[in-house]
Short mmCIF file of C-alpha atoms in Angstrom, two decimals:
data_model
loop_
_atom_site.label_atom_id
_atom_site.label_comp_id
_atom_site.label_asym_id
_atom_site.label_seq_id
_atom_site.Cartn_x
_atom_site.Cartn_y
_atom_site.Cartn_z
CA LEU A 1 32.66 -49.53 35.79
CA ILE A 2 34.41 -48.81 32.59
CA ALA A 3 37.56 -47.82 34.58
CA GLN A 4 37.34 -51.24 36.23
CA GLY A 5 37.64 -52.93 32.80
CA VAL A 6 34.14 -54.38 32.45
CA VAL A 7 33.08 -55.68 29.06
CA ALA A 8 29.35 -55.12 29.57
CA ILE A 9 26.98 -53.29 31.88
CA ILE A 10 23.39 -54.25 32.90
CA GLY A 11 21.51 -51.09 32.86
CA PRO A 12 20.65 -48.37 33.11
CA MET A 13 17.05 -48.56 34.31
CA THR A 14 15.58 -45.20 33.22
CA SER A 15 15.54 -43.57 29.72
CA ALA A 16 16.91 -40.28 31.14
CA MET A 17 19.93 -42.06 32.52
CA ALA A 18 20.32 -44.01 29.24
CA ILE A 19 20.53 -40.70 27.26
CA ALA A 20 23.28 -39.54 29.70
CA VAL A 21 25.47 -42.62 29.66
CA VAL A 22 25.11 -44.09 26.18
CA PRO A 23 27.67 -41.60 24.70
CA ILE A 24 30.16 -42.66 27.37
CA ALA A 25 29.57 -46.44 26.71
CA ASN A 26 29.94 -45.77 22.96
CA ASP A 27 33.26 -43.99 23.38
CA ALA A 28 34.50 -46.95 25.50
CA GLN A 29 32.90 -49.57 23.21
CA VAL A 30 31.29 -51.17 26.23
CA LEU A 31 27.90 -52.86 25.79
CA LEU A 32 24.88 -51.53 27.78
CA MET A 33 22.09 -53.99 28.17
CA SER A 34 19.18 -52.02 29.65
CA PRO A 35 16.16 -53.94 31.11
CA THR A 36 13.78 -51.00 31.09
CA ALA A 37 15.06 -47.95 29.21
CA THR A 38 12.65 -47.68 26.39
CA THR A 39 12.92 -44.24 24.92
CA ASP A 40 12.67 -43.92 21.19
CA ASP A 41 15.47 -41.31 21.15
CA LEU A 42 17.84 -44.33 21.20
CA THR A 43 15.98 -46.40 18.63
CA GLY A 44 17.47 -47.41 15.22
CA ARG A 45 21.09 -46.66 16.08
CA ASP A 46 24.21 -48.71 15.50
CA ASP A 47 25.74 -48.23 18.86
CA TYR A 48 26.53 -50.06 22.20
CA PHE A 49 23.05 -49.71 23.69
CA PHE A 50 20.73 -52.75 23.68
CA ARG A 51 17.47 -53.37 25.65
CA ALA A 52 15.48 -56.32 26.73
CA ASN A 53 12.15 -54.53 26.36
CA ALA A 54 9.87 -53.15 23.69
CA SER A 55 10.36 -49.51 22.69
CA THR A 56 8.36 -46.65 24.19
CA LEU A 57 6.36 -46.25 20.99
CA ASP A 58 5.48 -49.94 20.85
CA ASN A 59 4.30 -50.01 24.51
CA ALA A 60 2.43 -46.73 24.40
CA SER A 61 0.63 -47.50 21.17
CA ARG A 62 -0.49 -50.89 22.35
CA ILE A 63 -1.79 -49.47 25.67
CA ALA A 64 -3.59 -46.58 23.84
CA ARG A 65 -5.33 -49.12 21.44
CA TYR A 66 -6.44 -51.12 24.42
CA HIS A 67 -8.06 -48.21 26.20
CA VAL A 68 -9.79 -47.05 22.95
CA SER A 69 -11.15 -50.55 22.43
CA GLN A 70 -12.71 -50.56 25.91
CA HIS A 71 -14.98 -47.54 24.97
CA ALA A 72 -14.81 -46.49 28.62
CA THR A 73 -13.38 -43.06 27.85
CA ARG A 74 -12.74 -40.65 25.01
CA ARG A 75 -11.25 -37.68 26.80
CA LEU A 76 -8.16 -37.75 28.92
CA ALA A 77 -6.40 -35.40 31.31
CA VAL A 78 -2.71 -36.42 31.72
CA ALA A 79 0.00 -35.88 34.32
CA TYR A 80 3.57 -36.86 33.38
CA ASP A 81 6.95 -36.75 35.11
CA LEU A 82 9.34 -34.04 33.78
CA ARG A 83 12.42 -35.62 35.39
CA ASN A 84 12.37 -38.57 32.99
CA LYS A 85 11.24 -36.73 29.98
CA SER A 86 13.12 -39.05 27.56
CA TYR A 87 10.63 -41.68 28.59
CA THR A 88 7.47 -39.80 29.43
CA GLU A 89 7.38 -37.37 26.56
CA SER A 90 8.25 -40.12 24.16
CA TRP A 91 5.64 -42.41 25.63
CA LEU A 92 3.02 -39.64 25.61
CA ASP A 93 3.65 -38.91 21.97
CA GLY A 94 3.20 -42.55 21.05
CA PHE A 95 0.14 -42.90 23.17
CA ARG A 96 -1.48 -39.70 21.88
CA ALA A 97 -1.03 -40.57 18.27
CA ALA A 98 -2.68 -43.97 18.67
CA TYR A 99 -5.37 -42.71 21.01
CA ILE A 100 -6.44 -39.88 18.71
CA GLN A 101 -6.32 -42.19 15.76
CA GLY A 102 -8.84 -44.42 17.61
CA GLY A 103 -11.17 -41.48 18.14
CA GLY A 104 -9.90 -40.27 21.64
CA GLU A 105 -8.99 -36.85 22.69
CA MET A 106 -6.28 -35.52 25.13
CA ILE A 107 -7.84 -32.56 26.85
CA ARG A 108 -4.97 -31.49 29.07
CA ALA A 109 -1.33 -32.65 29.67
CA LEU A 110 0.44 -31.36 32.85
CA GLY A 111 4.05 -31.99 33.47
CA PHE A 112 5.36 -32.18 37.10
CA GLU A 113 8.80 -32.86 38.64
CA SER A 114 9.11 -36.06 40.60
CA GLY A 115 10.50 -35.36 44.01
CA GLY A 116 10.29 -31.66 43.45
CA GLU A 117 8.23 -28.92 45.00
CA THR A 118 5.14 -29.62 43.06
CA ALA A 119 1.99 -29.77 45.25
CA LEU A 120 0.28 -33.00 44.30
CA LEU A 121 -3.03 -31.85 45.61
CA ARG A 122 -2.99 -28.81 43.29
CA LEU A 123 -1.98 -31.07 40.38
CA ALA A 124 -4.95 -33.35 41.21
CA GLN A 125 -7.30 -30.32 41.26
CA ASP A 126 -5.97 -29.19 37.85
CA LEU A 127 -6.43 -32.58 36.37
CA LEU A 128 -10.00 -33.01 37.64
CA ALA A 129 -10.95 -29.41 36.57
CA ALA A 130 -10.42 -30.47 32.90
CA PRO A 131 -13.54 -31.75 31.05
CA ALA A 132 -12.17 -35.26 30.88
CA ASP A 133 -13.59 -38.71 31.41
CA GLN A 134 -10.40 -40.23 32.81
CA VAL A 135 -6.99 -39.32 34.29
CA LEU A 136 -3.75 -40.87 32.81
CA ILE A 137 -0.62 -40.81 34.97
CA VAL A 138 2.77 -41.37 33.34
CA ALA A 139 5.14 -41.67 36.35
CA ASN A 140 6.91 -44.09 38.50
CA SER A 141 4.95 -46.23 41.05
CA MET A 142 5.72 -43.88 44.06
CA ASP A 143 4.52 -40.65 42.31
CA THR A 144 1.57 -42.49 40.83
CA ALA A 145 0.52 -43.77 44.20
CA LEU A 146 0.84 -40.38 45.88
CA LEU A 147 -1.07 -38.59 43.05
CA CYS A 148 -3.81 -41.28 43.19
CA GLN A 149 -4.18 -40.48 46.91
CA GLN A 150 -4.69 -36.80 46.15
CA ILE A 151 -7.14 -37.45 43.34
CA ARG A 152 -9.21 -39.75 45.64
CA LYS A 153 -9.50 -37.04 48.25
CA LEU A 154 -11.33 -34.94 45.61
CA ASP A 155 -13.18 -37.63 43.72
CA ARG A 156 -13.38 -41.20 44.94
CA ARG A 157 -14.76 -42.47 41.61
CA ALA A 158 -12.43 -40.72 39.17
CA PRO A 159 -11.27 -43.30 36.61
CA ILE A 160 -7.43 -43.51 36.55
CA ILE A 161 -5.14 -45.30 34.14
CA THR A 162 -1.28 -45.54 34.14
CA SER A 163 1.63 -46.33 31.92
CA GLU A 164 3.65 -49.55 32.54
CA TRP A 165 6.24 -47.62 34.49
CA ALA A 166 3.96 -47.63 37.51
CA ALA A 167 3.36 -51.38 37.39
CA THR A 168 5.35 -52.51 40.40
CA GLU A 169 4.37 -53.78 43.86
CA ARG A 170 5.26 -50.37 45.35
CA LEU A 171 2.23 -48.97 43.70
CA ILE A 172 -0.02 -51.05 46.00
CA GLU A 173 2.20 -50.68 49.03
CA LEU A 174 2.25 -46.91 48.83
CA GLY A 175 -1.18 -46.25 47.36
CA GLY A 176 -3.32 -48.60 49.36
CA LYS A 177 -7.06 -48.05 48.82
CA ALA A 178 -6.34 -45.11 46.59
CA VAL A 179 -5.17 -47.38 43.77
CA GLU A 180 -8.14 -49.71 43.95
CA GLY A 181 -9.69 -49.80 40.50
CA VAL A 182 -6.76 -48.13 38.75
CA THR A 183 -6.05 -49.73 35.39
CA VAL A 184 -2.30 -50.50 35.36
CA ALA A 185 -0.56 -51.42 32.12
CA GLN A 186 1.60 -54.52 32.29
CA ASN A 187 4.55 -55.42 30.00
CA PHE A 188 4.66 -59.11 30.92
CA ASP A 189 2.13 -61.88 31.91
CA ARG A 190 2.21 -62.15 35.70
CA ASP A 191 0.05 -65.30 35.49
CA SER A 192 2.17 -67.05 32.85
CA THR A 193 2.34 -70.89 33.28
CA ALA A 194 5.40 -71.19 31.14
CA PRO A 195 7.91 -73.51 32.90
CA ARG A 196 10.72 -71.01 32.55
CA TYR A 197 8.79 -68.24 34.21
CA ARG A 198 7.33 -70.40 36.92
CA ALA A 199 10.89 -71.58 37.85
CA PHE A 200 12.04 -67.98 37.99
CA TYR A 201 8.93 -66.96 39.99
CA GLN A 202 9.52 -69.63 42.66
CA ALA A 203 13.30 -68.86 42.96
CA TYR A 204 12.53 -65.08 43.29
CA ARG A 205 9.90 -65.75 45.98
CA GLU A 206 12.24 -67.96 47.93
CA ARG A 207 15.08 -65.45 47.67
CA PHE A 208 13.30 -62.14 48.22
CA HIS A 209 10.00 -63.16 49.86
CA ARG A 210 7.93 -61.08 47.55
CA GLU A 211 6.38 -61.05 44.05
CA PRO A 212 8.76 -60.22 41.19
CA GLY A 213 7.94 -56.96 39.45
CA PHE A 214 8.73 -56.00 35.93
CA GLY A 215 12.03 -54.47 36.78
CA GLY A 216 13.28 -57.66 38.42
CA VAL A 217 11.92 -59.99 35.70
CA ILE A 218 13.30 -58.00 32.79
CA ALA A 219 16.62 -57.36 34.59
CA PHE A 220 16.96 -61.21 35.03
CA ASP A 221 16.48 -61.58 31.33
CA ALA A 222 18.89 -58.73 30.42
CA ALA A 223 21.61 -60.29 32.60
CA ASN A 224 21.04 -63.66 31.07
CA MET A 225 21.38 -62.30 27.55
CA VAL A 226 24.80 -60.91 28.45
CA LEU A 227 25.87 -64.10 30.35
CA ASP A 228 24.88 -66.22 27.30
CA ALA A 229 26.77 -63.87 24.98
CA LEU A 230 29.89 -64.19 27.17
CA ALA A 231 29.62 -67.93 27.12
CA GLN A 232 29.36 -67.98 23.27
CA ARG A 233 31.98 -65.33 22.58
CA GLN A 234 34.75 -66.44 20.28
CA GLU A 235 38.36 -65.22 20.54
CA GLY A 236 38.72 -61.75 19.15
CA GLN A 237 34.94 -61.11 19.09
CA SER A 238 33.35 -58.32 21.19
CA VAL A 239 30.24 -58.77 23.36
CA LYS A 240 28.26 -56.57 20.95
CA GLU A 241 29.32 -58.80 17.99
CA THR A 242 28.38 -61.91 19.88
CA VAL A 243 24.92 -60.61 20.85
CA LEU A 244 24.28 -59.58 17.22
CA ALA A 245 25.42 -62.92 15.92
CA ALA A 246 23.31 -64.87 18.44
CA ARG A 247 20.15 -63.16 17.24
CA ARG A 248 17.77 -65.14 19.44
CA PHE A 249 17.65 -65.65 23.21
CA ASP A 250 15.45 -67.85 25.45
CA LEU A 251 14.10 -65.52 28.14
CA VAL A 252 11.64 -65.66 31.00
CA ILE A 253 9.26 -63.20 29.49
CA LEU A 254 9.50 -64.24 25.85
CA ASP A 255 11.61 -65.75 23.22
CA LEU A 256 13.43 -62.68 21.99
CA ALA A 257 14.77 -62.19 18.51
CA LEU A 258 16.79 -59.05 17.80
CA PRO A 259 15.31 -56.95 14.99
CA ASP A 260 17.11 -56.71 11.62
#
């Protein structure tokens, strides 16, 4: 894309990919506007990486405080994806800190490789062998669905919670009955009545014949941030400078103001 002379790129979608490509974008001075790469490894830098989502720490801490407030569990066994460690380890660190501060305890944390040779049934057995009240899965929707199926084979009533990464329609499509009752974190209001969101929702349904997931919604916002910046750009001004000068964007999910 850089060789083609683009001035901005929408993406990447995962934190692991962001870690890999940000140095390349910085060298070329090409703006990256990521919808969903939230890793804190890229927070607080003056570079060409921007995102249209909260940081991993913000998301994970908020979710941990929610679960602590429910008083449903105090002891967790965790499975997390090692192939996107920039996200999962960062997310888990933020969650653990807020969860322990609220009185919770993380009994066991087991890493596994998405798409690898890991036997998910054995992973489920190890999770349920821990003296925990609940299982937390930090993985994409496909791996979360498959692991939930294995857990349900062993314990139909085991309480399961997830990070926001699993919150797509694929979770239900692939998980079926195994994901009934799973508490799935969300990073936008699917029932919002805001006119901007409802217009997007209807257009998305008409175009793709399915519900918009978080990836599609936030990618739409990320693309519009770049398009707005391109429309506002003055002669001699870079896209990065325009985004920083604009400061505030009207989006589907929220009215976003860039931090100082």
